[in-house]
mmCIF file of C-alpha atoms in Angstrom:
data_model
loop_
_atom_site.group_PDB
_atom_site.id
_atom_site.type_symbol
_atom_site.label_atom_id
_atom_site.label_comp_id
_atom_site.label_asym_id
_atom_site.label_seq_id
_atom_site.Cartn_x
_atom_site.Cartn_y
_atom_site.Cartn_z
ATOM 1 C CA UNK A 1 90.438 128.736 110.731
ATOM 2 C CA UNK A 2 88.031 126.036 111.781
ATOM 3 C CA UNK A 3 84.494 127.279 112.275
ATOM 4 C CA UNK A 4 83.815 125.228 115.394
ATOM 5 C CA UNK A 5 86.315 126.594 117.869
ATOM 6 C CA UNK A 6 85.367 124.212 120.679
ATOM 7 C CA UNK A 7 87.251 120.956 120.778
ATOM 8 C CA UNK A 8 88.948 118.324 122.854
ATOM 9 C CA UNK A 9 92.672 118.171 123.468
ATOM 10 C CA UNK A 10 94.669 116.937 120.455
ATOM 11 C CA UNK A 11 96.951 114.817 122.664
ATOM 12 C CA UNK A 12 97.008 113.661 126.272
ATOM 13 C CA UNK A 13 99.659 112.115 128.509
ATOM 14 C CA UNK A 14 98.622 110.215 131.651
ATOM 15 C CA UNK A 15 100.239 111.228 134.947
ATOM 16 C CA UNK A 16 100.267 109.545 138.327
ATOM 17 C CA UNK A 17 98.941 112.546 140.242
ATOM 18 C CA UNK A 18 96.953 115.734 139.874
ATOM 19 C CA UNK A 19 99.034 118.262 137.890
ATOM 20 C CA UNK A 20 99.228 121.722 139.510
ATOM 21 C CA UNK A 21 101.665 123.328 137.094
ATOM 22 C CA UNK A 22 103.296 122.495 133.749
ATOM 23 C CA UNK A 23 106.036 124.282 131.797
ATOM 24 C CA UNK A 24 107.678 123.624 128.446
ATOM 25 C CA UNK A 25 111.363 124.550 128.501
ATOM 26 C CA UNK A 26 111.362 127.930 126.652
ATOM 27 C CA UNK A 27 115.088 127.672 125.833
ATOM 28 C CA UNK A 28 116.962 125.762 123.145
ATOM 29 C CA UNK A 29 118.239 122.656 124.918
ATOM 30 C CA UNK A 30 120.407 121.086 122.210
ATOM 31 C CA UNK A 31 118.172 118.095 121.553
ATOM 32 C CA UNK A 32 115.347 117.484 119.108
ATOM 33 C CA UNK A 33 112.926 116.582 121.919
ATOM 34 C CA UNK A 34 111.141 119.288 123.889
ATOM 35 C CA UNK A 35 111.701 119.262 127.612
ATOM 36 C CA UNK A 36 108.610 119.572 129.743
ATOM 37 C CA UNK A 37 108.276 119.770 133.529
ATOM 38 C CA UNK A 38 105.155 119.269 135.597
ATOM 39 C CA UNK A 39 104.495 119.355 139.302
ATOM 40 C CA UNK A 40 101.982 117.606 141.516
ATOM 41 C CA UNK A 41 101.314 117.288 145.226
ATOM 42 C CA UNK A 42 104.810 116.174 146.159
ATOM 43 C CA UNK A 43 106.947 115.582 143.090
ATOM 44 C CA UNK A 44 108.277 117.180 139.882
ATOM 45 C CA UNK A 45 108.515 115.146 136.684
ATOM 46 C CA UNK A 46 110.898 116.042 133.844
ATOM 47 C CA UNK A 47 110.143 114.517 130.464
ATOM 48 C CA UNK A 48 110.612 114.990 126.742
ATOM 49 C CA UNK A 49 107.888 115.115 124.123
ATOM 50 C CA UNK A 50 107.943 115.123 120.354
ATOM 51 C CA UNK A 51 104.861 115.842 118.237
ATOM 52 C CA UNK A 52 103.790 114.711 114.784
ATOM 53 C CA UNK A 53 103.753 118.414 113.774
ATOM 54 C CA UNK A 54 107.567 118.427 113.976
ATOM 55 C CA UNK A 55 108.628 114.806 113.275
ATOM 56 C CA UNK A 56 107.006 112.940 110.385
ATOM 57 C CA UNK A 57 107.629 109.492 111.901
ATOM 58 C CA UNK A 58 105.881 110.333 115.199
ATOM 59 C CA UNK A 59 102.228 109.424 115.457
ATOM 60 C CA UNK A 60 100.500 112.019 117.632
ATOM 61 C CA UNK A 61 102.818 112.516 120.586
ATOM 62 C CA UNK A 62 105.883 110.648 121.787
ATOM 63 C CA UNK A 63 106.415 111.234 125.507
ATOM 64 C CA UNK A 64 109.161 109.896 127.769
ATOM 65 C CA UNK A 65 109.806 110.592 131.465
ATOM 66 C CA UNK A 66 113.470 111.348 132.135
ATOM 67 C CA UNK A 67 113.361 111.722 135.915
ATOM 68 C CA UNK A 68 110.984 112.194 138.827
ATOM 69 C CA UNK A 69 112.157 114.434 141.672
ATOM 70 C CA UNK A 70 110.663 113.989 145.110
ATOM 71 C CA UNK A 71 109.457 117.393 146.294
ATOM 72 C CA UNK A 72 107.684 116.622 149.562
ATOM 73 C CA UNK A 73 105.229 119.524 149.302
ATOM 74 C CA UNK A 74 102.767 120.795 146.671
ATOM 75 C CA UNK A 75 104.467 122.360 143.637
ATOM 76 C CA UNK A 76 102.971 125.783 142.790
ATOM 77 C CA UNK A 77 105.371 127.041 140.126
ATOM 78 C CA UNK A 78 108.219 125.835 137.888
ATOM 79 C CA UNK A 79 110.841 127.897 136.016
ATOM 80 C CA UNK A 80 113.455 126.473 133.624
ATOM 81 C CA UNK A 81 117.060 127.641 133.582
ATOM 82 C CA UNK A 82 118.710 128.516 130.242
ATOM 83 C CA UNK A 83 121.688 126.432 131.468
ATOM 84 C CA UNK A 84 119.676 123.246 130.875
ATOM 85 C CA UNK A 85 121.331 121.188 128.102
ATOM 86 C CA UNK A 86 120.588 117.708 126.834
ATOM 87 C CA UNK A 87 123.480 117.688 124.340
ATOM 88 C CA UNK A 88 126.255 118.202 126.905
ATOM 89 C CA UNK A 89 128.115 115.338 128.572
ATOM 90 C CA UNK A 90 126.782 114.741 131.109
ATOM 91 C CA UNK A 91 123.437 116.477 130.424
ATOM 92 C CA UNK A 92 122.391 119.380 132.659
ATOM 93 C CA UNK A 93 118.835 119.717 133.948
ATOM 94 C CA UNK A 94 118.316 122.906 135.948
ATOM 95 C CA UNK A 95 115.043 124.393 137.139
ATOM 96 C CA UNK A 96 113.477 125.914 140.219
ATOM 97 C CA UNK A 97 110.123 125.480 141.907
ATOM 98 C CA UNK A 98 107.926 127.494 144.217
ATOM 99 C CA UNK A 99 105.977 125.545 146.783
ATOM 100 C CA UNK A 100 103.138 125.712 149.258
ATOM 101 C CA UNK A 101 105.672 126.141 152.103
ATOM 102 C CA UNK A 102 106.706 129.582 150.659
ATOM 103 C CA UNK A 103 110.171 128.336 149.700
ATOM 104 C CA UNK A 104 111.962 128.210 146.349
ATOM 105 C CA UNK A 105 113.921 125.060 145.515
ATOM 106 C CA UNK A 106 116.679 125.110 142.900
ATOM 107 C CA UNK A 107 117.221 121.657 141.346
ATOM 108 C CA UNK A 108 120.300 120.516 139.415
ATOM 109 C CA UNK A 109 120.629 117.044 137.891
ATOM 110 C CA UNK A 110 122.763 115.192 135.358
ATOM 111 C CA UNK A 111 119.962 112.570 135.054
ATOM 112 C CA UNK A 112 122.333 110.057 136.662
ATOM 113 C CA UNK A 113 123.943 110.244 140.102
ATOM 114 C CA UNK A 114 123.991 113.993 140.631
ATOM 115 C CA UNK A 115 120.614 115.222 141.887
ATOM 116 C CA UNK A 116 120.888 118.242 144.149
ATOM 117 C CA UNK A 117 118.618 120.956 145.363
ATOM 118 C CA UNK A 118 119.096 124.153 147.302
ATOM 119 C CA UNK A 119 116.364 125.917 149.298
ATOM 120 C CA UNK A 120 115.904 129.699 148.908
ATOM 121 C CA UNK A 121 114.070 131.135 151.902
ATOM 122 C CA UNK A 122 112.787 134.647 152.543
ATOM 123 C CA UNK A 123 109.223 135.013 151.285
ATOM 124 C CA UNK A 124 106.646 135.148 154.062
ATOM 125 C CA UNK A 125 103.581 134.281 151.968
ATOM 126 C CA UNK A 126 102.668 132.309 148.838
ATOM 127 C CA UNK A 127 104.908 132.742 145.783
ATOM 128 C CA UNK A 128 102.877 133.484 142.635
ATOM 129 C CA UNK A 129 105.593 133.729 139.999
ATOM 130 C CA UNK A 130 109.247 132.951 139.435
ATOM 131 C CA UNK A 131 111.653 133.142 136.481
ATOM 132 C CA UNK A 132 115.357 132.748 135.643
ATOM 133 C CA UNK A 133 117.279 135.517 133.940
ATOM 134 C CA UNK A 134 117.103 134.276 130.344
ATOM 135 C CA UNK A 135 120.645 135.117 129.205
ATOM 136 C CA UNK A 136 122.989 133.665 131.831
ATOM 137 C CA UNK A 137 120.590 131.901 134.181
ATOM 138 C CA UNK A 138 122.543 133.208 137.182
ATOM 139 C CA UNK A 139 119.632 134.951 138.908
ATOM 140 C CA UNK A 140 116.046 134.098 139.827
ATOM 141 C CA UNK A 141 113.226 136.642 140.287
ATOM 142 C CA UNK A 142 110.146 135.824 142.368
ATOM 143 C CA UNK A 143 106.937 137.627 143.399
ATOM 144 C CA UNK A 144 104.670 136.838 146.299
ATOM 145 C CA UNK A 145 101.529 137.584 148.279
ATOM 146 C CA UNK A 146 103.938 139.132 150.814
ATOM 147 C CA UNK A 147 103.996 142.299 148.614
ATOM 148 C CA UNK A 148 107.606 141.817 147.473
ATOM 149 C CA UNK A 149 109.599 141.033 144.353
ATOM 150 C CA UNK A 150 112.954 139.459 145.219
ATOM 151 C CA UNK A 151 116.036 138.713 143.096
ATOM 152 C CA UNK A 152 118.233 135.785 144.192
ATOM 153 C CA UNK A 153 121.574 134.487 143.028
ATOM 154 C CA UNK A 154 122.086 130.728 142.676
ATOM 155 C CA UNK A 155 123.669 130.575 146.125
ATOM 156 C CA UNK A 156 120.313 131.623 147.567
ATOM 157 C CA UNK A 157 121.425 135.154 148.488
ATOM 158 C CA UNK A 158 118.940 137.972 147.820
ATOM 159 C CA UNK A 159 120.596 140.560 145.569
ATOM 160 C CA UNK A 160 117.584 142.916 145.276
ATOM 161 C CA UNK A 161 114.236 143.419 146.979
ATOM 162 C CA UNK A 162 111.347 145.587 145.750
ATOM 163 C CA UNK A 163 108.410 146.457 147.984
ATOM 164 C CA UNK A 164 105.082 146.259 146.116
ATOM 165 C CA UNK A 165 101.725 147.915 146.888
ATOM 166 C CA UNK A 166 99.763 144.644 146.668
ATOM 167 C CA UNK A 167 100.455 140.920 146.072
ATOM 168 C CA UNK A 168 102.895 140.243 143.217
ATOM 169 C CA UNK A 169 101.200 137.952 140.671
ATOM 170 C CA UNK A 170 103.627 137.636 137.726
ATOM 171 C CA UNK A 171 107.250 138.408 136.961
ATOM 172 C CA UNK A 172 108.971 138.405 133.530
ATOM 173 C CA UNK A 173 112.526 139.168 132.455
ATOM 174 C CA UNK A 174 113.270 141.074 129.238
ATOM 175 C CA UNK A 175 114.690 138.508 126.763
ATOM 176 C CA UNK A 176 117.597 140.700 125.646
ATOM 177 C CA UNK A 177 118.060 143.525 128.138
ATOM 178 C CA UNK A 178 118.406 141.482 131.294
ATOM 179 C CA UNK A 179 118.514 144.527 133.558
ATOM 180 C CA UNK A 180 114.788 145.041 132.830
ATOM 181 C CA UNK A 181 112.128 143.213 134.817
ATOM 182 C CA UNK A 182 108.323 143.351 134.605
ATOM 183 C CA UNK A 183 106.268 142.848 137.780
ATOM 184 C CA UNK A 184 102.458 142.623 137.789
ATOM 185 C CA UNK A 185 100.491 143.332 140.945
ATOM 186 C CA UNK A 186 97.019 142.182 141.963
ATOM 187 C CA UNK A 187 95.856 145.816 142.282
ATOM 188 C CA UNK A 188 96.154 146.218 138.485
ATOM 189 C CA UNK A 189 99.549 147.931 138.297
ATOM 190 C CA UNK A 190 102.323 146.507 136.100
ATOM 191 C CA UNK A 191 105.747 148.027 136.728
ATOM 192 C CA UNK A 192 109.014 147.772 134.830
ATOM 193 C CA UNK A 193 112.140 147.886 136.964
ATOM 194 C CA UNK A 194 115.705 148.785 136.054
ATOM 195 C CA UNK A 195 117.755 146.279 138.045
ATOM 196 C CA UNK A 196 120.951 148.327 137.740
ATOM 197 C CA UNK A 197 119.375 151.446 139.224
ATOM 198 C CA UNK A 198 117.057 149.248 141.357
ATOM 199 C CA UNK A 199 114.049 151.447 140.636
ATOM 200 C CA UNK A 200 110.816 151.464 138.625
ATOM 201 C CA UNK A 201 111.080 153.095 135.184
ATOM 202 C CA UNK A 202 107.551 152.704 133.770
ATOM 203 C CA UNK A 203 104.113 151.557 134.901
ATOM 204 C CA UNK A 204 100.886 150.355 133.279
ATOM 205 C CA UNK A 205 97.362 150.308 134.748
ATOM 206 C CA UNK A 206 94.687 147.686 134.072
ATOM 207 C CA UNK A 207 91.842 149.737 135.640
ATOM 208 C CA UNK A 208 90.372 146.352 136.495
ATOM 209 C CA UNK A 209 90.953 144.100 139.454
ATOM 210 C CA UNK A 210 91.961 141.594 140.497
ATOM 211 C CA UNK A 211 94.821 141.292 138.020
ATOM 212 C CA UNK A 212 95.700 137.575 138.210
ATOM 213 C CA UNK A 213 98.369 137.069 135.557
ATOM 214 C CA UNK A 214 100.461 139.134 133.119
ATOM 215 C CA UNK A 215 103.011 138.228 130.468
ATOM 216 C CA UNK A 216 105.577 140.124 128.415
ATOM 217 C CA UNK A 217 105.420 139.300 124.697
ATOM 218 C CA UNK A 218 108.866 137.972 123.770
ATOM 219 C CA UNK A 219 108.177 138.391 120.052
ATOM 220 C CA UNK A 220 107.463 142.103 120.535
ATOM 221 C CA UNK A 221 108.518 143.513 123.899
ATOM 222 C CA UNK A 222 106.383 146.643 123.402
ATOM 223 C CA UNK A 223 103.390 144.360 124.043
ATOM 224 C CA UNK A 224 102.164 143.240 127.434
ATOM 225 C CA UNK A 225 99.119 141.056 128.062
ATOM 226 C CA UNK A 226 97.184 140.258 131.230
ATOM 227 C CA UNK A 227 93.933 138.919 132.628
ATOM 228 C CA UNK A 228 91.984 140.904 135.232
ATOM 229 C CA UNK A 229 88.440 140.235 136.369
ATOM 230 C CA UNK A 230 86.761 138.425 133.459
ATOM 231 C CA UNK A 231 88.813 140.132 130.741
ATOM 232 C CA UNK A 232 92.026 139.827 128.828
ATOM 233 C CA UNK A 233 93.877 143.114 128.297
ATOM 234 C CA UNK A 234 96.719 144.100 125.983
ATOM 235 C CA UNK A 235 98.979 147.154 126.184
ATOM 236 C CA UNK A 236 101.293 148.763 123.665
ATOM 237 C CA UNK A 237 103.766 150.363 126.068
ATOM 238 C CA UNK A 238 104.917 152.898 123.439
ATOM 239 C CA UNK A 239 101.400 154.350 123.239
ATOM 240 C CA UNK A 240 99.694 154.430 126.606
ATOM 241 C CA UNK A 241 99.798 153.194 130.163
ATOM 242 C CA UNK A 242 96.205 151.984 129.684
ATOM 243 C CA UNK A 243 95.166 148.877 127.717
ATOM 244 C CA UNK A 244 94.816 149.287 123.980
ATOM 245 C CA UNK A 245 92.642 146.243 123.653
ATOM 246 C CA UNK A 246 90.430 144.279 126.018
ATOM 247 C CA UNK A 247 87.660 141.734 125.912
ATOM 248 C CA UNK A 248 85.623 139.723 128.430
ATOM 249 C CA UNK A 249 86.409 136.026 128.055
ATOM 250 C CA UNK A 250 85.876 133.998 131.217
ATOM 251 C CA UNK A 251 82.586 133.780 133.109
ATOM 252 C CA UNK A 252 84.145 132.572 136.349
ATOM 253 C CA UNK A 253 87.033 135.034 136.376
ATOM 254 C CA UNK A 254 90.157 134.744 134.278
ATOM 255 C CA UNK A 255 93.194 133.017 135.751
ATOM 256 C CA UNK A 256 96.240 132.876 133.436
ATOM 257 C CA UNK A 257 97.543 134.752 130.369
ATOM 258 C CA UNK A 258 100.404 133.466 128.164
ATOM 259 C CA UNK A 259 101.699 134.810 124.860
ATOM 260 C CA UNK A 260 102.674 132.288 122.221
ATOM 261 C CA UNK A 261 106.426 132.022 121.749
ATOM 262 C CA UNK A 262 106.128 132.123 117.958
ATOM 263 C CA UNK A 263 103.632 134.911 117.183
ATOM 264 C CA UNK A 264 102.941 138.329 118.669
ATOM 265 C CA UNK A 265 99.238 137.953 117.786
ATOM 266 C CA UNK A 266 98.589 134.604 119.438
ATOM 267 C CA UNK A 267 97.912 134.102 123.151
ATOM 268 C CA UNK A 268 96.057 131.797 125.510
ATOM 269 C CA UNK A 269 93.977 132.366 128.631
ATOM 270 C CA UNK A 270 92.416 130.126 131.255
ATOM 271 C CA UNK A 271 89.480 130.694 133.605
ATOM 272 C CA UNK A 272 89.095 129.588 137.198
ATOM 273 C CA UNK A 273 87.371 126.275 137.749
ATOM 274 C CA UNK A 274 83.904 127.412 138.737
ATOM 275 C CA UNK A 275 80.388 126.673 137.594
ATOM 276 C CA UNK A 276 81.752 126.032 134.109
ATOM 277 C CA UNK A 277 84.338 123.374 133.436
ATOM 278 C CA UNK A 278 87.599 125.318 133.552
ATOM 279 C CA UNK A 279 87.713 127.131 130.245
ATOM 280 C CA UNK A 280 90.847 127.308 128.150
ATOM 281 C CA UNK A 281 90.941 129.635 125.141
ATOM 282 C CA UNK A 282 93.382 130.519 122.395
ATOM 283 C CA UNK A 283 92.980 133.998 120.915
ATOM 284 C CA UNK A 284 94.336 135.688 117.798
ATOM 285 C CA UNK A 285 94.379 139.493 117.660
ATOM 286 C CA UNK A 286 93.039 139.398 114.097
ATOM 287 C CA UNK A 287 89.900 137.525 115.196
ATOM 288 C CA UNK A 288 87.064 138.907 117.330
ATOM 289 C CA UNK A 289 86.235 135.502 118.857
ATOM 290 C CA UNK A 290 88.588 132.921 120.422
ATOM 291 C CA UNK A 291 89.993 130.672 117.689
ATOM 292 C CA UNK A 292 89.996 127.655 119.996
ATOM 293 C CA UNK A 293 88.128 126.781 123.193
ATOM 294 C CA UNK A 294 88.705 123.751 125.329
ATOM 295 C CA UNK A 295 87.192 122.676 128.590
ATOM 296 C CA UNK A 296 89.167 120.865 131.237
ATOM 297 C CA UNK A 297 87.427 119.313 134.237
ATOM 298 C CA UNK A 298 90.087 120.731 136.550
ATOM 299 C CA UNK A 299 92.796 122.640 134.751
ATOM 300 C CA UNK A 300 95.881 124.328 136.081
ATOM 301 C CA UNK A 301 99.058 125.632 134.546
ATOM 302 C CA UNK A 302 99.432 126.870 130.963
ATOM 303 C CA UNK A 303 102.490 126.820 128.714
ATOM 304 C CA UNK A 304 103.305 127.237 125.012
ATOM 305 C CA UNK A 305 105.649 125.009 123.035
ATOM 306 C CA UNK A 306 108.864 126.806 122.016
ATOM 307 C CA UNK A 307 108.482 126.378 118.241
ATOM 308 C CA UNK A 308 104.916 125.148 117.575
ATOM 309 C CA UNK A 309 101.462 126.776 117.994
ATOM 310 C CA UNK A 310 100.753 124.241 120.720
ATOM 311 C CA UNK A 311 99.661 124.683 124.359
ATOM 312 C CA UNK A 312 99.718 122.393 127.370
ATOM 313 C CA UNK A 313 97.527 122.465 130.488
ATOM 314 C CA UNK A 314 97.645 120.239 133.554
ATOM 315 C CA UNK A 315 94.557 118.315 134.598
ATOM 316 C CA UNK A 316 93.548 115.518 136.893
ATOM 317 C CA UNK A 317 96.166 112.794 136.271
ATOM 318 C CA UNK A 318 96.732 114.203 132.773
ATOM 319 C CA UNK A 319 98.636 116.612 130.587
ATOM 320 C CA UNK A 320 96.386 118.010 127.835
ATOM 321 C CA UNK A 321 97.803 119.459 124.602
ATOM 322 C CA UNK A 322 95.959 121.672 122.119
ATOM 323 C CA UNK A 323 97.213 122.631 118.664
ATOM 324 C CA UNK A 324 96.094 125.656 116.667
ATOM 325 C CA UNK A 325 97.077 127.480 113.469
ATOM 326 C CA UNK A 326 99.234 130.610 113.521
#
């Protein structure tokens, strides 16, 4: 590991607008390039990027915009559908967004003439998280400040509705058992729901508030991570409903937590833009200190590459990429 953990982004891509959210496609899309989506004040951009870490003939990063979708309102969240394919004829691009107008928009495109979107309405306050069911991509789960978690089919019909005790901050689907859903609330409670029985089956407590973000580890689904207050917290759900591990990391309150897609010991956190330049950190459970720290003037969004130890954050007119070791 490098001794000096603090460093600038390895790669940057210029954008036309401030980036509020950015997401790598977490699913295999049938093409060597990695799909990435980012959202600004009134548009969503879909692009592909290839890095020198995966292709020897690429210098740094090779980025190409595939399509820009007019959105008309600030983009707050983006979720990719597993139905997205670049190797089909025609290609299929499918994703949904949450927006400042409390609506979800489901976009479908063939990158040519077919560009459609459907509006899913029902939330009465800001939407903090949304995700497709990872197996079939036929349902979307969303959580909101309106104290609900809602499940929608692709026609926009609500198929389930859970009342929460506080704002819903994050929602994750189990990668294999798609009847299991994890919902994290601002009051520090993380619940697991059985969608067949439509009831909670297990809960975790952070003992710290406000809980701002939580994530289910896809490499080891017994692990859950979150940020609450200034700390990151990690649970082993087989052992206790209280965190097994926690550490203060962000002076100005922690904002986002994301597990790496390739290692159950690697995760990233971001802090709110405050007195400090917005801090971004990569942590490894085998190391007491963050293994990488980056500062972003104004950072928002956080996503891991599907197959590389590489993170992206949105900034002012920029995407910023950091690379670490596993």
